[in-house]
Amino acid sequence: MENKTSKYFKYAIGEIVLVVIGILIALQINNWNEVNKKDAEEREYLVNLLSEFEANQEELKRINSYHRFVKLKTKELSDLINPDPKQISLSKLDTLMWAVAFIPEFKALNAMISSEKLETINDYQLKNEIANWRLTYELYSYSLKLTYDQFNSHIYPFLTKNYQSKNFKHSILKDDQSYFPVNQKSILSNPVFENQIKIRNINAEMIFQRATKLIDIQQSIINDIERKLEK
């Protein structure tokens, strides 16, 4: 009887051990599946995120060339304004005045950047770079808002009274010309206009700098995502 009890006890312990081992294996397999699932979700998200940042990069580089044009031309116009301005060609004046009115804007694709799936990224440095991108983009957008507000409140009223907008000259515009004369001296010797153009140039410089910083951040993010996907 004691012999049978001992055998039964050993058998029961063996069964328990097998059950425990089975549970541990099942948990390990489940954990492994969860890890694989999260890795697959992260990879899919990173692929989509990479595509979005590459599209942003291409568009921003194009837009930033316009920002640079505005920055340089508003500085040139600011330097020309004085009590006794030099006569310049009407074509040059038309180009400079177009630069004042031209406000290019970068609209980021940020569906994936704003997604809650951002939490699936298991990379602190990459998350930090994306956070930095968001902050810089907000500052860039704010600079644009300041420029729009200044143009609509101050520069636009001046242009409508002193300059014929049909004369604007740039490669993206069709050639056109007003039949009404423009008083060049009244524009280039106006102290109030000088103030507005200087402010316009300062904002243009800030927009260009922030757009350039965005390009650098985006390139860093693209490089980091590509390295992560190669692993």
PDB file of C-alpha atoms in Angstrom:
ATOM      1  CA  MET A   1       0.000   0.000   0.000  1.00  0.00           C
ATOM      2  CA  GLU A   2       2.862   2.319   0.911  1.00  0.00           C
ATOM      3  CA  ASN A   3       4.587   1.352  -2.330  1.00  0.00           C
ATOM      4  CA  LYS A   4       1.495   2.240  -4.398  1.00  0.00           C
ATOM      5  CA  THR A   5       1.076   5.562  -2.550  1.00  0.00           C
ATOM      6  CA  SER A   6       4.708   6.445  -3.206  1.00  0.00           C
ATOM      7  CA  LYS A   7       4.345   5.627  -6.906  1.00  0.00           C
ATOM      8  CA  TYR A   8       1.111   7.620  -7.133  1.00  0.00           C
ATOM      9  CA  PHE A   9       2.724  10.578  -5.364  1.00  0.00           C
ATOM     10  CA  LYS A  10       5.686  10.546  -7.763  1.00  0.00           C
ATOM     11  CA  TYR A  11       3.300  10.254 -10.722  1.00  0.00           C
ATOM     12  CA  ALA A  12       1.244  13.232  -9.458  1.00  0.00           C
ATOM     13  CA  ILE A  13       4.369  15.340  -9.011  1.00  0.00           C
ATOM     14  CA  GLY A  14       5.481  14.400 -12.523  1.00  0.00           C
ATOM     15  CA  GLU A  15       2.089  15.438 -13.886  1.00  0.00           C
ATOM     16  CA  ILE A  16       2.281  18.757 -12.069  1.00  0.00           C
ATOM     17  CA  VAL A  17       5.797  19.387 -13.386  1.00  0.00           C
ATOM     18  CA  LEU A  18       4.656  18.594 -16.934  1.00  0.00           C
ATOM     19  CA  VAL A  19       1.666  20.943 -16.579  1.00  0.00           C
ATOM     20  CA  VAL A  20       3.889  23.732 -15.226  1.00  0.00           C
ATOM     21  CA  ILE A  21       6.402  23.205 -18.037  1.00  0.00           C
ATOM     22  CA  GLY A  22       3.548  23.256 -20.560  1.00  0.00           C
ATOM     23  CA  ILE A  23       2.218  26.526 -19.120  1.00  0.00           C
ATOM     24  CA  LEU A  24       5.683  28.099 -19.174  1.00  0.00           C
ATOM     25  CA  ILE A  25       6.198  27.032 -22.781  1.00  0.00           C
ATOM     26  CA  ALA A  26       2.777  28.393 -23.753  1.00  0.00           C
ATOM     27  CA  LEU A  27       3.540  31.699 -22.021  1.00  0.00           C
ATOM     28  CA  GLN A  28       6.907  31.880 -23.744  1.00  0.00           C
ATOM     29  CA  ILE A  29       5.333  31.210 -27.137  1.00  0.00           C
ATOM     30  CA  ASN A  30       2.648  33.807 -26.430  1.00  0.00           C
ATOM     31  CA  ASN A  31       5.283  36.357 -25.382  1.00  0.00           C
ATOM     32  CA  TRP A  32       7.319  35.535 -28.486  1.00  0.00           C
ATOM     33  CA  ASN A  33       4.224  36.004 -30.674  1.00  0.00           C
ATOM     34  CA  GLU A  34       3.440  39.326 -28.978  1.00  0.00           C
ATOM     35  CA  VAL A  35       7.009  40.532 -29.496  1.00  0.00           C
ATOM     36  CA  ASN A  36       6.874  39.507 -33.171  1.00  0.00           C
ATOM     37  CA  LYS A  37       3.503  41.214 -33.555  1.00  0.00           C
ATOM     38  CA  LYS A  38       4.831  44.447 -32.015  1.00  0.00           C
ATOM     39  CA  ASP A  39       7.973  44.269 -34.153  1.00  0.00           C
ATOM     40  CA  ALA A  40       5.833  43.806 -37.274  1.00  0.00           C
ATOM     41  CA  GLU A  41       3.588  46.743 -36.287  1.00  0.00           C
ATOM     42  CA  GLU A  42       6.616  48.920 -35.580  1.00  0.00           C
ATOM     43  CA  ARG A  43       8.208  48.017 -38.920  1.00  0.00           C
ATOM     44  CA  GLU A  44       5.001  48.730 -40.853  1.00  0.00           C
ATOM     45  CA  TYR A  45       4.635  52.077 -39.092  1.00  0.00           C
ATOM     46  CA  LEU A  46       8.278  52.984 -39.735  1.00  0.00           C
ATOM     47  CA  VAL A  47       7.928  52.179 -43.448  1.00  0.00           C
ATOM     48  CA  ASN A  48       4.906  54.488 -43.701  1.00  0.00           C
ATOM     49  CA  LEU A  49       6.602  57.138 -41.574  1.00  0.00           C
ATOM     50  CA  LEU A  50       9.678  57.031 -43.800  1.00  0.00           C
ATOM     51  CA  SER A  51       7.525  57.526 -46.884  1.00  0.00           C
ATOM     52  CA  GLU A  52       5.845  60.527 -45.275  1.00  0.00           C
ATOM     53  CA  PHE A  53       9.092  62.197 -44.221  1.00  0.00           C
ATOM     54  CA  GLU A  54      10.636  61.623 -47.654  1.00  0.00           C
ATOM     55  CA  ALA A  55       7.623  63.345 -49.243  1.00  0.00           C
ATOM     56  CA  ASN A  56       7.923  66.188 -46.720  1.00  0.00           C
ATOM     57  CA  GLN A  57      11.621  66.534 -47.457  1.00  0.00           C
ATOM     58  CA  GLU A  58      11.155  66.792 -51.202  1.00  0.00           C
ATOM     59  CA  GLU A  59       8.387  69.398 -50.864  1.00  0.00           C
ATOM     60  CA  LEU A  60      10.168  71.469 -48.205  1.00  0.00           C
ATOM     61  CA  LYS A  61      13.378  71.683 -50.235  1.00  0.00           C
ATOM     62  CA  ARG A  62      11.340  73.047 -53.131  1.00  0.00           C
ATOM     63  CA  ILE A  63       9.506  75.554 -50.915  1.00  0.00           C
ATOM     64  CA  ASN A  64      12.679  76.617 -49.130  1.00  0.00           C
ATOM     65  CA  SER A  65      14.199  77.764 -52.416  1.00  0.00           C
ATOM     66  CA  TYR A  66      11.282  80.238 -52.575  1.00  0.00           C
ATOM     67  CA  HIS A  67      11.865  81.240 -48.948  1.00  0.00           C
ATOM     68  CA  ARG A  68      15.478  82.007 -49.848  1.00  0.00           C
ATOM     69  CA  PHE A  69      14.347  84.075 -52.833  1.00  0.00           C
ATOM     70  CA  VAL A  70      11.998  86.153 -50.635  1.00  0.00           C
ATOM     71  CA  LYS A  71      14.668  86.606 -47.958  1.00  0.00           C
ATOM     72  CA  LEU A  72      17.241  87.906 -50.458  1.00  0.00           C
ATOM     73  CA  LYS A  73      14.871  90.148 -52.412  1.00  0.00           C
ATOM     74  CA  THR A  74      13.235  91.765 -49.383  1.00  0.00           C
ATOM     75  CA  LYS A  75      16.752  92.532 -48.085  1.00  0.00           C
ATOM     76  CA  GLU A  76      17.644  94.030 -51.460  1.00  0.00           C
ATOM     77  CA  LEU A  77      14.505  96.164 -51.453  1.00  0.00           C
ATOM     78  CA  SER A  78      15.114  97.280 -47.863  1.00  0.00           C
ATOM     79  CA  ASP A  79      18.613  98.469 -48.837  1.00  0.00           C
ATOM     80  CA  LEU A  80      17.225 100.517 -51.737  1.00  0.00           C
ATOM     81  CA  ILE A  81      14.748 102.534 -49.656  1.00  0.00           C
ATOM     82  CA  ASN A  82      16.079 105.943 -48.587  1.00  0.00           C
ATOM     83  CA  PRO A  83      15.144 109.679 -48.821  1.00  0.00           C
ATOM     84  CA  ASP A  84      16.792 110.008 -52.228  1.00  0.00           C
ATOM     85  CA  PRO A  85      16.547 106.552 -53.850  1.00  0.00           C
ATOM     86  CA  LYS A  86      18.433 105.519 -56.960  1.00  0.00           C
ATOM     87  CA  GLN A  87      16.423 104.857 -60.077  1.00  0.00           C
ATOM     88  CA  ILE A  88      16.168 101.159 -60.858  1.00  0.00           C
ATOM     89  CA  SER A  89      14.621  99.358 -63.806  1.00  0.00           C
ATOM     90  CA  LEU A  90      10.876  98.816 -63.626  1.00  0.00           C
ATOM     91  CA  SER A  91      11.443  95.117 -64.222  1.00  0.00           C
ATOM     92  CA  LYS A  92      13.655  94.906 -61.141  1.00  0.00           C
ATOM     93  CA  LEU A  93      11.150  96.849 -59.068  1.00  0.00           C
ATOM     94  CA  ASP A  94       8.404  94.473 -60.211  1.00  0.00           C
ATOM     95  CA  THR A  95      10.478  91.469 -59.110  1.00  0.00           C
ATOM     96  CA  LEU A  96      11.233  93.022 -55.720  1.00  0.00           C
ATOM     97  CA  MET A  97       7.595  93.920 -55.120  1.00  0.00           C
ATOM     98  CA  TRP A  98       6.558  90.384 -56.032  1.00  0.00           C
ATOM     99  CA  ALA A  99       8.967  89.063 -53.403  1.00  0.00           C
ATOM    100  CA  VAL A 100       7.218  91.229 -50.807  1.00  0.00           C
ATOM    101  CA  ALA A 101       3.790  89.842 -51.732  1.00  0.00           C
ATOM    102  CA  PHE A 102       4.904  86.238 -52.246  1.00  0.00           C
ATOM    103  CA  ILE A 103       4.459  84.075 -49.106  1.00  0.00           C
ATOM    104  CA  PRO A 104       5.281  80.434 -49.915  1.00  0.00           C
ATOM    105  CA  GLU A 105       4.186  77.908 -47.302  1.00  0.00           C
ATOM    106  CA  PHE A 106       5.172  74.336 -46.508  1.00  0.00           C
ATOM    107  CA  LYS A 107       2.228  72.133 -45.553  1.00  0.00           C
ATOM    108  CA  ALA A 108       3.609  69.006 -43.907  1.00  0.00           C
ATOM    109  CA  LEU A 109       2.087  65.587 -44.377  1.00  0.00           C
ATOM    110  CA  ASN A 110       1.704  64.661 -40.715  1.00  0.00           C
ATOM    111  CA  ALA A 111      -0.955  61.936 -40.594  1.00  0.00           C
ATOM    112  CA  MET A 112       1.594  59.308 -39.540  1.00  0.00           C
ATOM    113  CA  ILE A 113       3.566  61.770 -37.409  1.00  0.00           C
ATOM    114  CA  SER A 114       0.447  62.617 -35.409  1.00  0.00           C
ATOM    115  CA  SER A 115      -0.696  59.018 -35.161  1.00  0.00           C
ATOM    116  CA  GLU A 116      -1.085  57.275 -31.812  1.00  0.00           C
ATOM    117  CA  LYS A 117       1.000  54.471 -33.337  1.00  0.00           C
ATOM    118  CA  LEU A 118       4.022  56.658 -32.684  1.00  0.00           C
ATOM    119  CA  GLU A 119       4.115  54.850 -29.329  1.00  0.00           C
ATOM    120  CA  THR A 120       4.982  51.623 -31.161  1.00  0.00           C
ATOM    121  CA  ILE A 121       8.451  52.993 -31.925  1.00  0.00           C
ATOM    122  CA  ASN A 122      10.965  51.454 -29.566  1.00  0.00           C
ATOM    123  CA  ASP A 123      13.651  54.081 -30.058  1.00  0.00           C
ATOM    124  CA  TYR A 124      14.008  57.034 -27.679  1.00  0.00           C
ATOM    125  CA  GLN A 125      16.326  59.007 -29.981  1.00  0.00           C
ATOM    126  CA  LEU A 126      13.924  58.747 -32.926  1.00  0.00           C
ATOM    127  CA  LYS A 127      10.963  59.789 -30.755  1.00  0.00           C
ATOM    128  CA  ASN A 128      12.970  62.755 -29.483  1.00  0.00           C
ATOM    129  CA  GLU A 129      13.820  63.830 -33.045  1.00  0.00           C
ATOM    130  CA  ILE A 130      10.154  63.647 -34.060  1.00  0.00           C
ATOM    131  CA  ALA A 131       9.221  65.753 -31.019  1.00  0.00           C
ATOM    132  CA  ASN A 132      11.879  68.280 -32.069  1.00  0.00           C
ATOM    133  CA  TRP A 133      10.451  68.241 -35.605  1.00  0.00           C
ATOM    134  CA  ARG A 134       6.963  69.026 -34.274  1.00  0.00           C
ATOM    135  CA  LEU A 135       8.225  71.976 -32.228  1.00  0.00           C
ATOM    136  CA  THR A 136      10.233  73.396 -35.135  1.00  0.00           C
ATOM    137  CA  TYR A 137       7.296  72.977 -37.512  1.00  0.00           C
ATOM    138  CA  GLU A 138       5.038  74.849 -35.072  1.00  0.00           C
ATOM    139  CA  LEU A 139       7.582  77.690 -34.886  1.00  0.00           C
ATOM    140  CA  TYR A 140       7.836  77.734 -38.679  1.00  0.00           C
ATOM    141  CA  SER A 141       4.027  77.917 -38.979  1.00  0.00           C
ATOM    142  CA  TYR A 142       3.928  80.703 -36.388  1.00  0.00           C
ATOM    143  CA  SER A 143       6.470  82.756 -38.370  1.00  0.00           C
ATOM    144  CA  LEU A 144       4.288  82.341 -41.451  1.00  0.00           C
ATOM    145  CA  LYS A 145       1.250  83.534 -39.515  1.00  0.00           C
ATOM    146  CA  LEU A 146       3.119  86.644 -38.423  1.00  0.00           C
ATOM    147  CA  THR A 147       4.021  87.329 -42.044  1.00  0.00           C
ATOM    148  CA  TYR A 148       0.458  86.845 -43.263  1.00  0.00           C
ATOM    149  CA  ASP A 149      -0.852  89.154 -40.547  1.00  0.00           C
ATOM    150  CA  GLN A 150       1.720  91.833 -41.297  1.00  0.00           C
ATOM    151  CA  PHE A 151       1.111  91.648 -45.033  1.00  0.00           C
ATOM    152  CA  ASN A 152      -2.673  91.827 -44.756  1.00  0.00           C
ATOM    153  CA  SER A 153      -2.649  94.589 -42.146  1.00  0.00           C
ATOM    154  CA  HIS A 154       0.112  96.848 -43.455  1.00  0.00           C
ATOM    155  CA  ILE A 155       1.817  95.929 -46.725  1.00  0.00           C
ATOM    156  CA  TYR A 156      -1.267  95.030 -48.759  1.00  0.00           C
ATOM    157  CA  PRO A 157      -3.002  98.389 -48.067  1.00  0.00           C
ATOM    158  CA  PHE A 158       0.193 100.202 -49.123  1.00  0.00           C
ATOM    159  CA  LEU A 159       0.532  98.186 -52.341  1.00  0.00           C
ATOM    160  CA  THR A 160      -3.069  98.748 -53.363  1.00  0.00           C
ATOM    161  CA  LYS A 161      -2.512 102.519 -53.166  1.00  0.00           C
ATOM    162  CA  ASN A 162       1.019 102.778 -54.559  1.00  0.00           C
ATOM    163  CA  TYR A 163       1.726  99.845 -56.857  1.00  0.00           C
ATOM    164  CA  GLN A 164      -0.013  98.039 -59.721  1.00  0.00           C
ATOM    165  CA  SER A 165      -0.119  94.336 -58.883  1.00  0.00           C
ATOM    166  CA  LYS A 166      -0.476  93.424 -62.576  1.00  0.00           C
ATOM    167  CA  ASN A 167       3.225  94.298 -62.853  1.00  0.00           C
ATOM    168  CA  PHE A 168       4.435  91.517 -60.535  1.00  0.00           C
ATOM    169  CA  LYS A 169       7.274  89.597 -62.169  1.00  0.00           C
ATOM    170  CA  HIS A 170       8.301  86.032 -61.446  1.00  0.00           C
ATOM    171  CA  SER A 171       8.758  82.799 -63.362  1.00  0.00           C
ATOM    172  CA  ILE A 172       5.616  81.271 -61.843  1.00  0.00           C
ATOM    173  CA  LEU A 173       3.484  84.196 -63.049  1.00  0.00           C
ATOM    174  CA  LYS A 174       2.263  84.955 -66.537  1.00  0.00           C
ATOM    175  CA  ASP A 175       3.626  88.130 -68.068  1.00  0.00           C
ATOM    176  CA  ASP A 176       1.278  91.026 -67.550  1.00  0.00           C
ATOM    177  CA  GLN A 177       1.571  94.790 -67.403  1.00  0.00           C
ATOM    178  CA  SER A 178      -0.569  97.590 -66.066  1.00  0.00           C
ATOM    179  CA  TYR A 179      -1.346 100.600 -68.236  1.00  0.00           C
ATOM    180  CA  PHE A 180      -1.110 102.823 -65.185  1.00  0.00           C
ATOM    181  CA  PRO A 181       2.281 104.323 -64.254  1.00  0.00           C
ATOM    182  CA  VAL A 182       3.970 103.490 -60.968  1.00  0.00           C
ATOM    183  CA  ASN A 183       5.644 106.261 -59.004  1.00  0.00           C
ATOM    184  CA  GLN A 184       8.900 104.550 -58.126  1.00  0.00           C
ATOM    185  CA  LYS A 185      10.176 107.337 -55.901  1.00  0.00           C
ATOM    186  CA  SER A 186       7.015 107.419 -53.772  1.00  0.00           C
ATOM    187  CA  ILE A 187       7.608 103.763 -52.976  1.00  0.00           C
ATOM    188  CA  LEU A 188      11.372 103.793 -52.433  1.00  0.00           C
ATOM    189  CA  SER A 189      11.445 106.965 -50.320  1.00  0.00           C
ATOM    190  CA  ASN A 190       8.598 106.119 -47.965  1.00  0.00           C
ATOM    191  CA  PRO A 191       9.807 105.723 -44.328  1.00  0.00           C
ATOM    192  CA  VAL A 192       6.697 103.777 -43.261  1.00  0.00           C
ATOM    193  CA  PHE A 193       7.177 101.362 -46.143  1.00  0.00           C
ATOM    194  CA  GLU A 194      10.820 101.002 -45.125  1.00  0.00           C
ATOM    195  CA  ASN A 195       9.735  99.842 -41.659  1.00  0.00           C
ATOM    196  CA  GLN A 196       7.308  97.309 -43.081  1.00  0.00           C
ATOM    197  CA  ILE A 197       9.846  95.927 -45.543  1.00  0.00           C
ATOM    198  CA  LYS A 198      12.439  95.578 -42.791  1.00  0.00           C
ATOM    199  CA  ILE A 199       9.953  93.631 -40.665  1.00  0.00           C
ATOM    200  CA  ARG A 200       9.041  91.566 -43.727  1.00  0.00           C
ATOM    201  CA  ASN A 201      12.707  90.760 -44.270  1.00  0.00           C
ATOM    202  CA  ILE A 202      13.273  89.786 -40.619  1.00  0.00           C
ATOM    203  CA  ASN A 203      10.318  87.414 -40.794  1.00  0.00           C
ATOM    204  CA  ALA A 204      11.536  86.043 -44.137  1.00  0.00           C
ATOM    205  CA  GLU A 205      14.940  85.346 -42.588  1.00  0.00           C
ATOM    206  CA  MET A 206      13.309  83.562 -39.648  1.00  0.00           C
ATOM    207  CA  ILE A 207      11.091  81.474 -41.941  1.00  0.00           C
ATOM    208  CA  PHE A 208      14.096  80.472 -44.049  1.00  0.00           C
ATOM    209  CA  GLN A 209      16.137  79.507 -40.971  1.00  0.00           C
ATOM    210  CA  ARG A 210      13.317  77.407 -39.501  1.00  0.00           C
ATOM    211  CA  ALA A 211      12.616  75.718 -42.829  1.00  0.00           C
ATOM    212  CA  THR A 212      16.335  74.921 -43.150  1.00  0.00           C
ATOM    213  CA  LYS A 213      16.337  73.471 -39.634  1.00  0.00           C
ATOM    214  CA  LEU A 214      13.284  71.372 -40.528  1.00  0.00           C
ATOM    215  CA  ILE A 215      15.165  70.004 -43.544  1.00  0.00           C
ATOM    216  CA  ASP A 216      18.098  68.994 -41.319  1.00  0.00           C
ATOM    217  CA  ILE A 217      15.814  67.343 -38.739  1.00  0.00           C
ATOM    218  CA  GLN A 218      13.842  65.517 -41.415  1.00  0.00           C
ATOM    219  CA  GLN A 219      17.033  64.190 -43.005  1.00  0.00           C
ATOM    220  CA  SER A 220      18.237  62.950 -39.613  1.00  0.00           C
ATOM    221  CA  ILE A 221      14.883  61.201 -39.040  1.00  0.00           C
ATOM    222  CA  ILE A 222      15.020  59.625 -42.510  1.00  0.00           C
ATOM    223  CA  ASN A 223      18.551  58.339 -41.854  1.00  0.00           C
ATOM    224  CA  ASP A 224      17.584  56.916 -38.439  1.00  0.00           C
ATOM    225  CA  ILE A 225      14.490  55.155 -39.803  1.00  0.00           C
ATOM    226  CA  GLU A 226      16.483  53.652 -42.682  1.00  0.00           C
ATOM    227  CA  ARG A 227      19.120  52.329 -40.266  1.00  0.00           C
ATOM    228  CA  LYS A 228      16.420  50.885 -38.010  1.00  0.00           C
ATOM    229  CA  LEU A 229      14.721  49.137 -40.925  1.00  0.00           C
ATOM    230  CA  GLU A 230      18.022  47.624 -42.056  1.00  0.00           C
ATOM    231  CA  LYS A 231      18.428  45.757 -38.747  1.00  0.00           C
TER     232      LYS A 231
END
